[in-house]
Amino acid sequence: RFYCSLIDLEDRPRTETTESFLIYLSERIRDCLPESVRAKLPFSRQDFRDEPYGAFERFCDSLNGLQLQRRVLLIIDEVDKLVAIIKSGEERQTQGPLGPHHVLQPEVLGALRKTLMKDGAVRMVFAGLPTFLEAGYGDRLFGLFLPVHLKPFTEDEAIRVVEASGGVLTLTRRAREYLFRATGLQPYLLNLVCYFLFAAAATSGRDLTTLSDVEEAVEDKLLSSESY
């Protein structure tokens, strides 16, 4: 049904601007399309430098005009990082407003809203911490979010998550039991702790990840953060 593109915003720089973000987003859309479709889409970095919002709208309108049999689905992960970069840019505007070539403006959310409201070729799934669901009436994405609530993994599903490390992450029985209990088998928390454990195992070269390793990861990475 879709041409899919997974976009992880975790690594986007704090110096992101409206211009660079809309270019990045458009390139990710182009990259997930067949070559025969990409050739029909007008895309010029200079257009985005001259007029970022107008260039992005024309790009999406051109995509809509192709009337593709399949839509583009952008799966945007860590969207709370995008909101944080926008807020950081607003805090820098002590001497007056900064333009789209200097900061990531909140108006970029309006550009995404406009794209979605046209009900065209681009659909979006936003993933991340639930704080972005607290958007008020004045926020540009207000009313557009339809929450998707994930159920906990079954134990068999959680085991497959751990085993996806390809043998790098090997937990003792007690370590695995504590991991499942501490995370409640919630997909986000389980994947997050496994990420930290995988990184530690890969760098340490140890064969086994023990109960104390999992306790340390939960204590340092989860319990110390209000976000979790």
Short mmCIF file of N, CA and C in Angstrom, two decimals, residues 51-212:
data_model
loop_
_atom_site.label_atom_id
_atom_site.label_comp_id
_atom_site.label_asym_id
_atom_site.label_seq_id
_atom_site.Cartn_x
_atom_site.Cartn_y
_atom_site.Cartn_z
N GLU A 51 13.42 29.66 -1.18
CA GLU A 51 12.07 29.72 -0.62
C GLU A 51 11.70 28.34 -0.05
N PRO A 52 12.17 28.00 1.16
CA PRO A 52 11.99 26.64 1.69
C PRO A 52 10.55 26.16 1.72
N TYR A 53 9.65 26.98 2.24
CA TYR A 53 8.26 26.53 2.38
C TYR A 53 7.59 26.36 1.02
N GLY A 54 7.80 27.31 0.15
CA GLY A 54 7.20 27.23 -1.17
C GLY A 54 7.75 26.05 -1.95
N ALA A 55 9.06 25.80 -1.84
CA ALA A 55 9.68 24.69 -2.57
C ALA A 55 9.13 23.35 -2.07
N PHE A 56 8.95 23.24 -0.73
CA PHE A 56 8.43 21.98 -0.17
C PHE A 56 6.98 21.76 -0.61
N GLU A 57 6.20 22.81 -0.61
CA GLU A 57 4.80 22.66 -1.03
C GLU A 57 4.71 22.28 -2.50
N ARG A 58 5.53 22.90 -3.34
CA ARG A 58 5.51 22.57 -4.78
C ARG A 58 5.97 21.13 -5.01
N PHE A 59 6.95 20.71 -4.22
CA PHE A 59 7.44 19.34 -4.33
C PHE A 59 6.32 18.34 -4.00
N CYS A 60 5.61 18.58 -2.88
CA CYS A 60 4.53 17.68 -2.48
C CYS A 60 3.36 17.75 -3.46
N ASP A 61 3.06 18.94 -3.96
CA ASP A 61 1.99 19.08 -4.94
C ASP A 61 2.32 18.31 -6.23
N SER A 62 3.58 18.35 -6.62
CA SER A 62 4.00 17.61 -7.82
C SER A 62 3.84 16.11 -7.60
N LEU A 63 4.16 15.66 -6.38
CA LEU A 63 4.00 14.24 -6.04
C LEU A 63 2.52 13.86 -6.09
N ASN A 64 1.67 14.74 -5.55
CA ASN A 64 0.23 14.49 -5.59
C ASN A 64 -0.27 14.39 -7.03
N GLY A 65 0.29 15.25 -7.89
CA GLY A 65 -0.15 15.29 -9.28
C GLY A 65 0.17 14.03 -10.06
N LEU A 66 1.11 13.24 -9.58
CA LEU A 66 1.46 12.01 -10.28
C LEU A 66 0.41 10.91 -10.09
N GLN A 67 -0.45 11.09 -9.08
CA GLN A 67 -1.54 10.14 -8.81
C GLN A 67 -1.02 8.69 -8.77
N LEU A 68 -0.07 8.48 -7.89
CA LEU A 68 0.53 7.15 -7.75
C LEU A 68 -0.47 6.16 -7.17
N GLN A 69 -0.29 4.90 -7.51
CA GLN A 69 -1.15 3.85 -6.98
C GLN A 69 -0.88 3.60 -5.49
N ARG A 70 0.35 3.93 -5.07
CA ARG A 70 0.72 3.77 -3.66
C ARG A 70 1.14 5.12 -3.10
N ARG A 71 0.76 5.38 -1.86
CA ARG A 71 1.18 6.60 -1.20
C ARG A 71 2.56 6.43 -0.56
N VAL A 72 3.13 7.57 -0.18
CA VAL A 72 4.38 7.57 0.58
C VAL A 72 4.03 7.60 2.07
N LEU A 73 4.64 6.71 2.84
CA LEU A 73 4.44 6.70 4.29
C LEU A 73 5.76 7.06 4.96
N LEU A 74 5.79 8.22 5.61
CA LEU A 74 6.97 8.64 6.37
C LEU A 74 6.77 8.22 7.83
N ILE A 75 7.66 7.37 8.32
CA ILE A 75 7.62 6.95 9.72
C ILE A 75 8.69 7.76 10.44
N ILE A 76 8.26 8.79 11.15
CA ILE A 76 9.19 9.76 11.73
C ILE A 76 9.38 9.43 13.21
N ASP A 77 10.54 8.89 13.54
CA ASP A 77 10.85 8.48 14.90
C ASP A 77 11.56 9.60 15.64
N GLU A 78 11.42 9.59 16.97
CA GLU A 78 12.03 10.59 17.86
C GLU A 78 11.54 12.00 17.49
N VAL A 79 10.23 12.12 17.22
CA VAL A 79 9.69 13.42 16.82
C VAL A 79 9.81 14.45 17.94
N ASP A 80 9.93 13.98 19.20
CA ASP A 80 10.13 14.91 20.30
C ASP A 80 11.45 15.65 20.16
N LYS A 81 12.44 15.02 19.48
CA LYS A 81 13.72 15.70 19.22
C LYS A 81 13.48 16.88 18.28
N LEU A 82 12.59 16.72 17.31
CA LEU A 82 12.24 17.81 16.40
C LEU A 82 11.65 18.98 17.18
N VAL A 83 10.73 18.68 18.09
CA VAL A 83 10.11 19.72 18.90
C VAL A 83 11.15 20.42 19.77
N ALA A 84 12.11 19.65 20.30
CA ALA A 84 13.16 20.23 21.15
C ALA A 84 14.06 21.18 20.35
N ILE A 85 14.38 20.82 19.10
CA ILE A 85 15.20 21.69 18.26
C ILE A 85 14.46 22.99 17.95
N ILE A 86 13.16 22.87 17.70
CA ILE A 86 12.35 24.07 17.44
C ILE A 86 12.36 24.99 18.65
N LYS A 87 12.16 24.43 19.84
CA LYS A 87 12.15 25.23 21.06
C LYS A 87 13.52 25.87 21.32
N SER A 88 14.58 25.13 21.00
CA SER A 88 15.93 25.68 21.15
C SER A 88 16.12 26.88 20.25
N GLY A 89 15.60 26.79 19.02
CA GLY A 89 15.70 27.91 18.09
C GLY A 89 14.93 29.12 18.57
N GLU A 90 13.77 28.89 19.18
CA GLU A 90 12.97 30.01 19.70
C GLU A 90 13.71 30.71 20.84
N GLU A 91 14.42 29.94 21.65
CA GLU A 91 15.16 30.52 22.76
C GLU A 91 16.33 31.37 22.29
N ARG A 92 16.82 31.09 21.08
CA ARG A 92 17.96 31.86 20.54
C ARG A 92 17.53 33.19 19.94
N GLN A 93 16.24 33.42 19.82
CA GLN A 93 15.76 34.62 19.13
C GLN A 93 15.58 35.78 20.09
N THR A 94 16.62 36.06 20.86
CA THR A 94 16.56 37.15 21.85
C THR A 94 16.68 38.51 21.20
N GLN A 95 17.32 38.57 20.05
CA GLN A 95 17.52 39.85 19.36
C GLN A 95 16.54 40.03 18.20
N GLY A 96 15.48 39.27 18.19
CA GLY A 96 14.52 39.36 17.09
C GLY A 96 14.40 38.02 16.39
N PRO A 97 13.38 37.88 15.55
CA PRO A 97 13.13 36.60 14.87
C PRO A 97 14.25 36.22 13.91
N LEU A 98 14.56 34.92 13.88
CA LEU A 98 15.55 34.38 12.95
C LEU A 98 14.82 33.67 11.82
N GLY A 99 15.38 33.74 10.62
CA GLY A 99 14.72 33.20 9.45
C GLY A 99 14.93 31.72 9.25
N PRO A 100 14.33 31.16 8.18
CA PRO A 100 14.39 29.71 7.93
C PRO A 100 15.78 29.20 7.58
N HIS A 101 16.71 30.11 7.31
CA HIS A 101 18.08 29.69 7.01
C HIS A 101 18.96 29.66 8.26
N HIS A 102 18.37 30.07 9.40
CA HIS A 102 19.15 30.16 10.64
C HIS A 102 18.67 29.22 11.74
N VAL A 103 17.37 28.97 11.80
CA VAL A 103 16.82 28.08 12.83
C VAL A 103 15.75 27.19 12.22
N LEU A 104 15.37 26.18 12.98
CA LEU A 104 14.23 25.35 12.60
C LEU A 104 13.00 26.01 13.20
N GLN A 105 12.22 26.65 12.36
CA GLN A 105 11.09 27.44 12.83
C GLN A 105 9.87 26.56 13.16
N PRO A 106 9.02 27.02 14.08
CA PRO A 106 7.79 26.26 14.35
C PRO A 106 6.88 26.18 13.14
N GLU A 107 7.04 27.11 12.20
CA GLU A 107 6.22 27.08 10.98
C GLU A 107 6.43 25.82 10.16
N VAL A 108 7.55 25.11 10.42
CA VAL A 108 7.79 23.87 9.68
C VAL A 108 6.71 22.84 10.02
N LEU A 109 6.18 22.90 11.24
CA LEU A 109 5.08 22.02 11.62
C LEU A 109 3.82 22.38 10.84
N GLY A 110 3.66 23.68 10.55
CA GLY A 110 2.55 24.11 9.72
C GLY A 110 2.67 23.57 8.31
N ALA A 111 3.91 23.48 7.81
CA ALA A 111 4.13 22.92 6.47
C ALA A 111 3.75 21.44 6.43
N LEU A 112 4.08 20.72 7.50
CA LEU A 112 3.68 19.31 7.59
C LEU A 112 2.17 19.19 7.68
N ARG A 113 1.56 20.07 8.46
CA ARG A 113 0.10 20.04 8.60
C ARG A 113 -0.57 20.28 7.25
N LYS A 114 -0.07 21.25 6.51
CA LYS A 114 -0.66 21.57 5.21
C LYS A 114 -0.56 20.38 4.27
N THR A 115 0.57 19.69 4.31
CA THR A 115 0.76 18.50 3.47
C THR A 115 -0.26 17.42 3.82
N LEU A 116 -0.46 17.21 5.13
CA LEU A 116 -1.40 16.17 5.58
C LEU A 116 -2.85 16.56 5.28
N MET A 117 -3.17 17.84 5.43
CA MET A 117 -4.55 18.29 5.24
C MET A 117 -5.00 18.15 3.79
N LYS A 118 -4.06 18.16 2.87
CA LYS A 118 -4.42 18.00 1.46
C LYS A 118 -4.81 16.57 1.12
N ASP A 119 -4.56 15.65 2.06
CA ASP A 119 -4.91 14.24 1.87
C ASP A 119 -4.36 13.72 0.55
N GLY A 120 -3.08 14.03 0.33
CA GLY A 120 -2.47 13.67 -0.94
C GLY A 120 -1.64 12.41 -0.87
N ALA A 121 -0.48 12.46 -1.49
CA ALA A 121 0.33 11.26 -1.65
C ALA A 121 1.19 10.94 -0.43
N VAL A 122 1.27 11.85 0.54
CA VAL A 122 2.15 11.65 1.69
C VAL A 122 1.34 11.47 2.97
N ARG A 123 1.59 10.37 3.65
CA ARG A 123 1.03 10.11 4.98
C ARG A 123 2.19 10.04 5.96
N MET A 124 1.93 10.27 7.24
CA MET A 124 2.99 10.30 8.23
C MET A 124 2.59 9.56 9.49
N VAL A 125 3.55 8.86 10.07
CA VAL A 125 3.41 8.27 11.40
C VAL A 125 4.48 8.89 12.28
N PHE A 126 4.07 9.49 13.40
CA PHE A 126 5.01 10.11 14.32
C PHE A 126 5.20 9.19 15.51
N ALA A 127 6.45 8.95 15.88
CA ALA A 127 6.76 8.09 17.02
C ALA A 127 7.74 8.81 17.94
N GLY A 128 7.61 8.54 19.23
CA GLY A 128 8.51 9.17 20.19
C GLY A 128 7.85 9.24 21.55
N LEU A 129 8.42 10.04 22.44
CA LEU A 129 7.83 10.20 23.76
C LEU A 129 6.47 10.88 23.64
N PRO A 130 5.52 10.51 24.50
CA PRO A 130 4.14 10.99 24.33
C PRO A 130 3.93 12.47 24.62
N THR A 131 4.99 13.20 24.99
CA THR A 131 4.82 14.62 25.31
C THR A 131 4.30 15.42 24.12
N PHE A 132 4.63 15.00 22.89
CA PHE A 132 4.18 15.78 21.74
C PHE A 132 2.66 15.64 21.52
N LEU A 133 2.04 14.69 22.22
CA LEU A 133 0.59 14.55 22.12
C LEU A 133 -0.13 15.62 22.94
N GLU A 134 0.63 16.37 23.74
CA GLU A 134 0.04 17.40 24.60
C GLU A 134 -0.16 18.71 23.86
N ALA A 135 -0.08 18.69 22.53
CA ALA A 135 -0.23 19.90 21.72
C ALA A 135 -1.57 20.57 22.03
N GLY A 136 -1.52 21.87 22.29
CA GLY A 136 -2.74 22.63 22.57
C GLY A 136 -3.35 23.19 21.30
N TYR A 137 -4.45 23.93 21.48
CA TYR A 137 -5.18 24.46 20.33
C TYR A 137 -4.31 25.35 19.45
N GLY A 138 -3.36 26.05 20.10
CA GLY A 138 -2.52 26.97 19.35
C GLY A 138 -1.38 26.31 18.59
N ASP A 139 -1.14 25.01 18.84
CA ASP A 139 -0.06 24.31 18.16
C ASP A 139 -0.46 23.95 16.73
N ARG A 140 0.54 23.97 15.84
CA ARG A 140 0.26 23.79 14.42
C ARG A 140 -0.19 22.39 14.04
N LEU A 141 0.10 21.42 14.88
CA LEU A 141 -0.31 20.05 14.59
C LEU A 141 -1.51 19.62 15.43
N PHE A 142 -2.16 20.59 16.10
CA PHE A 142 -3.29 20.27 16.97
C PHE A 142 -4.39 19.56 16.19
N GLY A 143 -4.88 18.46 16.75
CA GLY A 143 -6.00 17.76 16.15
C GLY A 143 -5.63 16.76 15.06
N LEU A 144 -4.34 16.69 14.71
CA LEU A 144 -3.95 15.79 13.62
C LEU A 144 -3.44 14.45 14.12
N PHE A 145 -3.15 14.35 15.42
CA PHE A 145 -2.59 13.10 15.93
C PHE A 145 -3.70 12.12 16.31
N LEU A 146 -3.55 10.91 15.85
CA LEU A 146 -4.41 9.80 16.27
C LEU A 146 -3.52 8.81 17.00
N PRO A 147 -3.57 8.79 18.35
CA PRO A 147 -2.65 7.94 19.11
C PRO A 147 -2.80 6.46 18.75
N VAL A 148 -1.68 5.79 18.69
CA VAL A 148 -1.66 4.33 18.50
C VAL A 148 -1.05 3.74 19.76
N HIS A 149 -1.86 3.03 20.52
CA HIS A 149 -1.40 2.48 21.79
C HIS A 149 -0.87 1.06 21.57
N LEU A 150 0.37 0.84 21.94
CA LEU A 150 1.00 -0.46 21.76
C LEU A 150 0.83 -1.32 23.01
N LYS A 151 0.44 -2.54 22.80
CA LYS A 151 0.33 -3.48 23.92
C LYS A 151 1.73 -4.00 24.27
N PRO A 152 1.90 -4.51 25.49
CA PRO A 152 3.19 -5.12 25.84
C PRO A 152 3.49 -6.31 24.93
N PHE A 153 4.78 -6.58 24.75
CA PHE A 153 5.19 -7.79 24.05
C PHE A 153 4.73 -9.02 24.84
N THR A 154 4.50 -10.10 24.15
CA THR A 154 4.44 -11.39 24.84
C THR A 154 5.87 -11.77 25.18
N GLU A 155 6.04 -12.75 26.05
CA GLU A 155 7.41 -13.15 26.41
C GLU A 155 8.15 -13.71 25.20
N ASP A 156 7.46 -14.42 24.33
CA ASP A 156 8.10 -14.96 23.13
C ASP A 156 8.57 -13.83 22.22
N GLU A 157 7.75 -12.79 22.08
CA GLU A 157 8.14 -11.64 21.26
C GLU A 157 9.34 -10.92 21.86
N ALA A 158 9.34 -10.78 23.18
CA ALA A 158 10.46 -10.12 23.86
C ALA A 158 11.75 -10.92 23.68
N ILE A 159 11.65 -12.23 23.72
CA ILE A 159 12.83 -13.07 23.51
C ILE A 159 13.39 -12.85 22.10
N ARG A 160 12.51 -12.70 21.12
CA ARG A 160 12.98 -12.47 19.75
C ARG A 160 13.68 -11.12 19.63
N VAL A 161 13.22 -10.12 20.40
CA VAL A 161 13.89 -8.82 20.41
C VAL A 161 15.33 -8.97 20.91
N VAL A 162 15.48 -9.69 22.01
CA VAL A 162 16.82 -9.89 22.58
C VAL A 162 17.71 -10.68 21.63
N GLU A 163 17.14 -11.70 21.01
CA GLU A 163 17.93 -12.55 20.11
C GLU A 163 18.28 -11.87 18.80
N ALA A 164 17.64 -10.73 18.51
CA ALA A 164 17.92 -10.00 17.26
C ALA A 164 19.32 -9.40 17.25
N SER A 165 20.01 -9.46 18.39
CA SER A 165 21.37 -8.89 18.46
C SER A 165 22.39 -9.73 17.72
N GLY A 166 21.98 -10.88 17.24
CA GLY A 166 22.91 -11.73 16.50
C GLY A 166 23.98 -12.36 17.37
N GLY A 167 23.66 -12.58 18.64
CA GLY A 167 24.62 -13.23 19.53
C GLY A 167 25.48 -12.29 20.33
N VAL A 168 25.43 -10.98 20.02
CA VAL A 168 26.23 -10.02 20.78
C VAL A 168 25.71 -9.89 22.20
N LEU A 169 24.37 -9.86 22.34
CA LEU A 169 23.75 -9.70 23.64
C LEU A 169 23.22 -11.05 24.12
N THR A 170 23.93 -11.66 25.06
CA THR A 170 23.53 -12.94 25.63
C THR A 170 23.31 -12.75 27.12
N LEU A 171 22.06 -12.86 27.55
CA LEU A 171 21.71 -12.61 28.94
C LEU A 171 21.63 -13.91 29.73
N THR A 172 22.04 -13.83 31.00
CA THR A 172 21.81 -14.95 31.89
C THR A 172 20.30 -15.04 32.16
N ARG A 173 19.85 -16.16 32.70
CA ARG A 173 18.42 -16.35 32.96
C ARG A 173 17.89 -15.27 33.91
N ARG A 174 18.62 -15.00 34.99
CA ARG A 174 18.18 -13.99 35.96
C ARG A 174 18.19 -12.59 35.35
N ALA A 175 19.17 -12.32 34.48
CA ALA A 175 19.24 -11.01 33.84
C ALA A 175 18.04 -10.81 32.91
N ARG A 176 17.69 -11.85 32.17
CA ARG A 176 16.55 -11.74 31.26
C ARG A 176 15.24 -11.58 32.01
N GLU A 177 15.07 -12.33 33.10
CA GLU A 177 13.85 -12.23 33.90
C GLU A 177 13.70 -10.82 34.47
N TYR A 178 14.80 -10.26 34.95
CA TYR A 178 14.74 -8.91 35.52
C TYR A 178 14.46 -7.87 34.42
N LEU A 179 15.08 -8.04 33.25
CA LEU A 179 14.86 -7.13 32.13
C LEU A 179 13.38 -7.09 31.76
N PHE A 180 12.77 -8.26 31.64
CA PHE A 180 11.36 -8.32 31.26
C PHE A 180 10.47 -7.72 32.35
N ARG A 181 10.83 -7.98 33.61
CA ARG A 181 10.02 -7.47 34.72
C ARG A 181 10.15 -5.95 34.85
N ALA A 182 11.37 -5.43 34.71
CA ALA A 182 11.63 -4.00 34.90
C ALA A 182 11.00 -3.15 33.79
N THR A 183 10.98 -3.69 32.59
CA THR A 183 10.42 -2.94 31.46
C THR A 183 8.93 -3.21 31.26
N GLY A 184 8.39 -4.17 31.98
CA GLY A 184 7.00 -4.51 31.81
C GLY A 184 6.69 -5.03 30.41
N LEU A 185 7.75 -5.44 29.68
CA LEU A 185 7.64 -5.90 28.29
C LEU A 185 7.07 -4.82 27.37
N GLN A 186 7.14 -3.55 27.81
CA GLN A 186 6.70 -2.44 26.94
C GLN A 186 7.70 -2.29 25.80
N PRO A 187 7.23 -2.26 24.54
CA PRO A 187 8.15 -2.26 23.39
C PRO A 187 9.22 -1.18 23.45
N TYR A 188 8.82 0.06 23.76
CA TYR A 188 9.79 1.15 23.76
C TYR A 188 10.86 0.95 24.82
N LEU A 189 10.41 0.64 26.05
CA LEU A 189 11.37 0.48 27.16
C LEU A 189 12.27 -0.73 26.94
N LEU A 190 11.71 -1.83 26.47
CA LEU A 190 12.52 -3.02 26.25
C LEU A 190 13.58 -2.77 25.18
N ASN A 191 13.17 -2.15 24.08
CA ASN A 191 14.14 -1.85 23.02
C ASN A 191 15.20 -0.87 23.50
N LEU A 192 14.80 0.10 24.31
CA LEU A 192 15.75 1.10 24.80
C LEU A 192 16.81 0.46 25.69
N VAL A 193 16.38 -0.36 26.66
CA VAL A 193 17.35 -1.01 27.56
C VAL A 193 18.23 -1.97 26.77
N CYS A 194 17.64 -2.70 25.83
CA CYS A 194 18.44 -3.62 25.01
C CYS A 194 19.48 -2.85 24.19
N TYR A 195 19.12 -1.66 23.75
CA TYR A 195 20.09 -0.84 23.00
C TYR A 195 21.32 -0.53 23.88
N PHE A 196 21.07 -0.10 25.12
CA PHE A 196 22.18 0.23 26.01
C PHE A 196 22.99 -1.02 26.36
N LEU A 197 22.30 -2.13 26.59
CA LEU A 197 23.00 -3.38 26.91
C LEU A 197 23.82 -3.87 25.72
N PHE A 198 23.25 -3.74 24.52
CA PHE A 198 23.97 -4.16 23.31
C PHE A 198 25.25 -3.34 23.14
N ALA A 199 25.13 -2.02 23.30
CA ALA A 199 26.30 -1.15 23.15
C ALA A 199 27.38 -1.51 24.16
N ALA A 200 26.98 -1.80 25.40
CA ALA A 200 27.96 -2.15 26.43
C ALA A 200 28.60 -3.50 26.12
N ALA A 201 27.80 -4.46 25.67
CA ALA A 201 28.34 -5.79 25.36
C ALA A 201 29.29 -5.74 24.17
N ALA A 202 28.95 -4.94 23.18
CA ALA A 202 29.78 -4.85 21.98
C ALA A 202 31.14 -4.23 22.27
N THR A 203 31.19 -3.30 23.21
CA THR A 203 32.46 -2.63 23.51
C THR A 203 33.29 -3.38 24.55
N SER A 204 32.60 -4.10 25.45
CA SER A 204 33.33 -4.80 26.51
C SER A 204 33.93 -6.11 26.04
N GLY A 205 33.30 -6.74 25.06
CA GLY A 205 33.79 -8.03 24.57
C GLY A 205 33.45 -9.19 25.47
N ARG A 206 32.62 -8.94 26.50
CA ARG A 206 32.23 -10.02 27.42
C ARG A 206 31.22 -10.95 26.77
N ASP A 207 31.24 -12.21 27.16
CA ASP A 207 30.35 -13.21 26.58
C ASP A 207 28.93 -13.12 27.13
N LEU A 208 28.79 -12.76 28.40
CA LEU A 208 27.49 -12.77 29.05
C LEU A 208 27.14 -11.41 29.63
N THR A 209 25.86 -11.07 29.56
CA THR A 209 25.33 -9.89 30.23
C THR A 209 24.59 -10.38 31.47
N THR A 210 25.00 -9.90 32.64
CA THR A 210 24.51 -10.44 33.90
C THR A 210 23.41 -9.57 34.51
N LEU A 211 22.86 -10.06 35.61
CA LEU A 211 21.81 -9.33 36.32
C LEU A 211 22.28 -7.94 36.72
N SER A 212 23.50 -7.83 37.21
CA SER A 212 24.00 -6.52 37.65
C SER A 212 24.12 -5.55 36.47
#
